[in-house]
Every structure is written in structure tokens, then in C-alpha cells.
CSV table of C-alpha atoms in Angstrom, one decimal:
chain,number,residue,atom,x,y,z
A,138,UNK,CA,2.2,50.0,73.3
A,139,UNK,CA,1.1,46.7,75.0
A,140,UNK,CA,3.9,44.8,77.0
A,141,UNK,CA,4.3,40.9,76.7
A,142,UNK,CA,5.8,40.7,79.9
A,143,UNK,CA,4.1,39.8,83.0
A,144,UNK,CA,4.4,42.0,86.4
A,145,UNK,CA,7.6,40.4,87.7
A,146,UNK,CA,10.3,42.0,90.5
A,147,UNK,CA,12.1,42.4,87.4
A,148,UNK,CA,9.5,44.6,85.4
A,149,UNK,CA,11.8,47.4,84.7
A,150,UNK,CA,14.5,45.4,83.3
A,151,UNK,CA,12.0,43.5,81.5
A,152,UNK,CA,10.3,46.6,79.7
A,153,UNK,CA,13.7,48.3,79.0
A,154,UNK,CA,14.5,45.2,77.4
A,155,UNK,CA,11.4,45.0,75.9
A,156,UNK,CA,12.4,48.5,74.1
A,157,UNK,CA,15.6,47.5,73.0
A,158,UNK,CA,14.4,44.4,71.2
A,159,UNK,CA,12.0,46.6,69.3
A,160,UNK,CA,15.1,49.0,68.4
A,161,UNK,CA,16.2,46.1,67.1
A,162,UNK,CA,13.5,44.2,65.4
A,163,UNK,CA,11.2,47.0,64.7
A,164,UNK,CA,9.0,44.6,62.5
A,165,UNK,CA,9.0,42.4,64.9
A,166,UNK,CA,5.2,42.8,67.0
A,167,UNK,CA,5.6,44.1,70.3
A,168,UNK,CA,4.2,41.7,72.3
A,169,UNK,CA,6.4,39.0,70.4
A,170,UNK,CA,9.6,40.1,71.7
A,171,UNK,CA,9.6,38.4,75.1
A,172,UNK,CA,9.4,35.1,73.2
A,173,UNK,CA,12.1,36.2,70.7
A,174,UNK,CA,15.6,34.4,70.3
A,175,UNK,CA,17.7,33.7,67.8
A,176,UNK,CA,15.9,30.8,66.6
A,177,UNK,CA,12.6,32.2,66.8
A,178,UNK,CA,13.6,35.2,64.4
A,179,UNK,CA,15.3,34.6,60.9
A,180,UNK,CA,16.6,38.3,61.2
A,181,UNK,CA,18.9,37.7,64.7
A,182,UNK,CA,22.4,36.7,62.9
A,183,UNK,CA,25.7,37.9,64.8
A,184,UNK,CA,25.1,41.2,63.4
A,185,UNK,CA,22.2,41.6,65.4
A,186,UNK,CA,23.4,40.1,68.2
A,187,UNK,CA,26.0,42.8,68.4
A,188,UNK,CA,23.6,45.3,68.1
A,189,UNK,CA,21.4,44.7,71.0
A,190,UNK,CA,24.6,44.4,73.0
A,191,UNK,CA,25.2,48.1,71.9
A,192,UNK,CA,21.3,49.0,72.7
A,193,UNK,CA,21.7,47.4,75.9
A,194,UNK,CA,25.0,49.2,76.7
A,195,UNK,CA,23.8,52.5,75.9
A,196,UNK,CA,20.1,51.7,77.8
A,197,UNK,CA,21.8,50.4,80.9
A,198,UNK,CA,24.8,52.2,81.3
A,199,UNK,CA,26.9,49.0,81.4
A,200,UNK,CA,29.8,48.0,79.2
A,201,UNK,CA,28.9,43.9,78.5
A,202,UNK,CA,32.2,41.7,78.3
A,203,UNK,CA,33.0,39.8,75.1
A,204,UNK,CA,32.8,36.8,77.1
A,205,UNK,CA,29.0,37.2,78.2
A,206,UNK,CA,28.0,37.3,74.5
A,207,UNK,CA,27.3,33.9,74.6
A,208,UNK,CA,24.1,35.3,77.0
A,209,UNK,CA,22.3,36.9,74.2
A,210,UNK,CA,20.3,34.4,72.5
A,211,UNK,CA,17.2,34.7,74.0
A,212,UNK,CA,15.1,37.3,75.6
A,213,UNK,CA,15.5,35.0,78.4
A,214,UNK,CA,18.4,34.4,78.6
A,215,UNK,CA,19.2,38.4,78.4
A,216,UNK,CA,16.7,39.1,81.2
A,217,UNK,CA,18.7,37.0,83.4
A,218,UNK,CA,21.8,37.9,82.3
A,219,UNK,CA,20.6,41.7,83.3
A,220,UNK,CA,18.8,40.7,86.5
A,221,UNK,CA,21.9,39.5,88.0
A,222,UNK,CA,21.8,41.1,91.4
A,223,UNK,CA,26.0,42.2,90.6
A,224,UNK,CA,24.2,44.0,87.1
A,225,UNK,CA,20.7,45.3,88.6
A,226,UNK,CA,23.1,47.0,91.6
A,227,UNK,CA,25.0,49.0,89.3
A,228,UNK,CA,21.4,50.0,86.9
């Protein structure tokens, strides 16, 4: 499997991410999924958005807020969210 992410302190996250995303999107080519977002890809709808959030719960042990959905629109934007030093101290 070849990652799209670069070496960054946040690797881990990134990859595990990474994973989830292709859970998700499994037609989606691996090494597209750090550029992913919900405008990039036709298939992420609300649906899907509330899928990843269950991915992500269950791949980081963390229980996200119905207020931090806004967050996940982006593979960005969800790589921050998780690299938050409050979230990463908890993972």
C-alpha cells in the first residue's frame, strides 16, 4: 500500500487516517485520499461524513462532538482536527 502523506510529526495520525478514508471510499486510490474532501469526491454526502466520524471514533478511541462535525470536510481539515495536542494526548 503506498501512502500519500509525507513524513510529518504527525505521521501516525496521518496514516490512520489515511486507513479510515479508504474504509470509507474504498474505490477511491490510495494515494488520493490525502487530497480528498467533500468537494473533491462526488461520493462524500452527510452520509459519509457520518461514517468516517464512526471510523474515526472506533480507530482513535475518541467519541467526536456533534459540534466538531463541521471539521470533517477535508482530509485536512480532519488531520488537524485530530492533531490537536488536547486529541493526540488522549490517542
Amino acid at each position: 500500500m503506498q501512502r500519500c502523506c509525507r513524513m510529518t510529526p504527525s505521521t501516525n495520525i496521518a496514516s490512520r487516517l489515511e486507513d479510515c478514508l479508504a474504509m470509507v471510499f474504498p474505490d477511491v486510490p490510495q494515494k488520493q485520499l490525502c487530497h480528498a474532501s467533500i468537494h473533491s469526491l462526488a461520493e462524500w454526502d452527510s452520509l459519509a461524513t457520518l461514517t468516517i466520524v464512526s471510523v474515526i471514533e472506533e480507530t482513535f478511541q475518541r467519541q467526536i462532538p456533534l459540534d466538531d462535525l463541521e471539521e470533517f470536510v477535508s482530509f485536512e481539515r480532519i488531520l488537524a482536527y485530530l492533531s490537536r495536542p488536547t486529541l493526540r494526548a488522549a490517542a
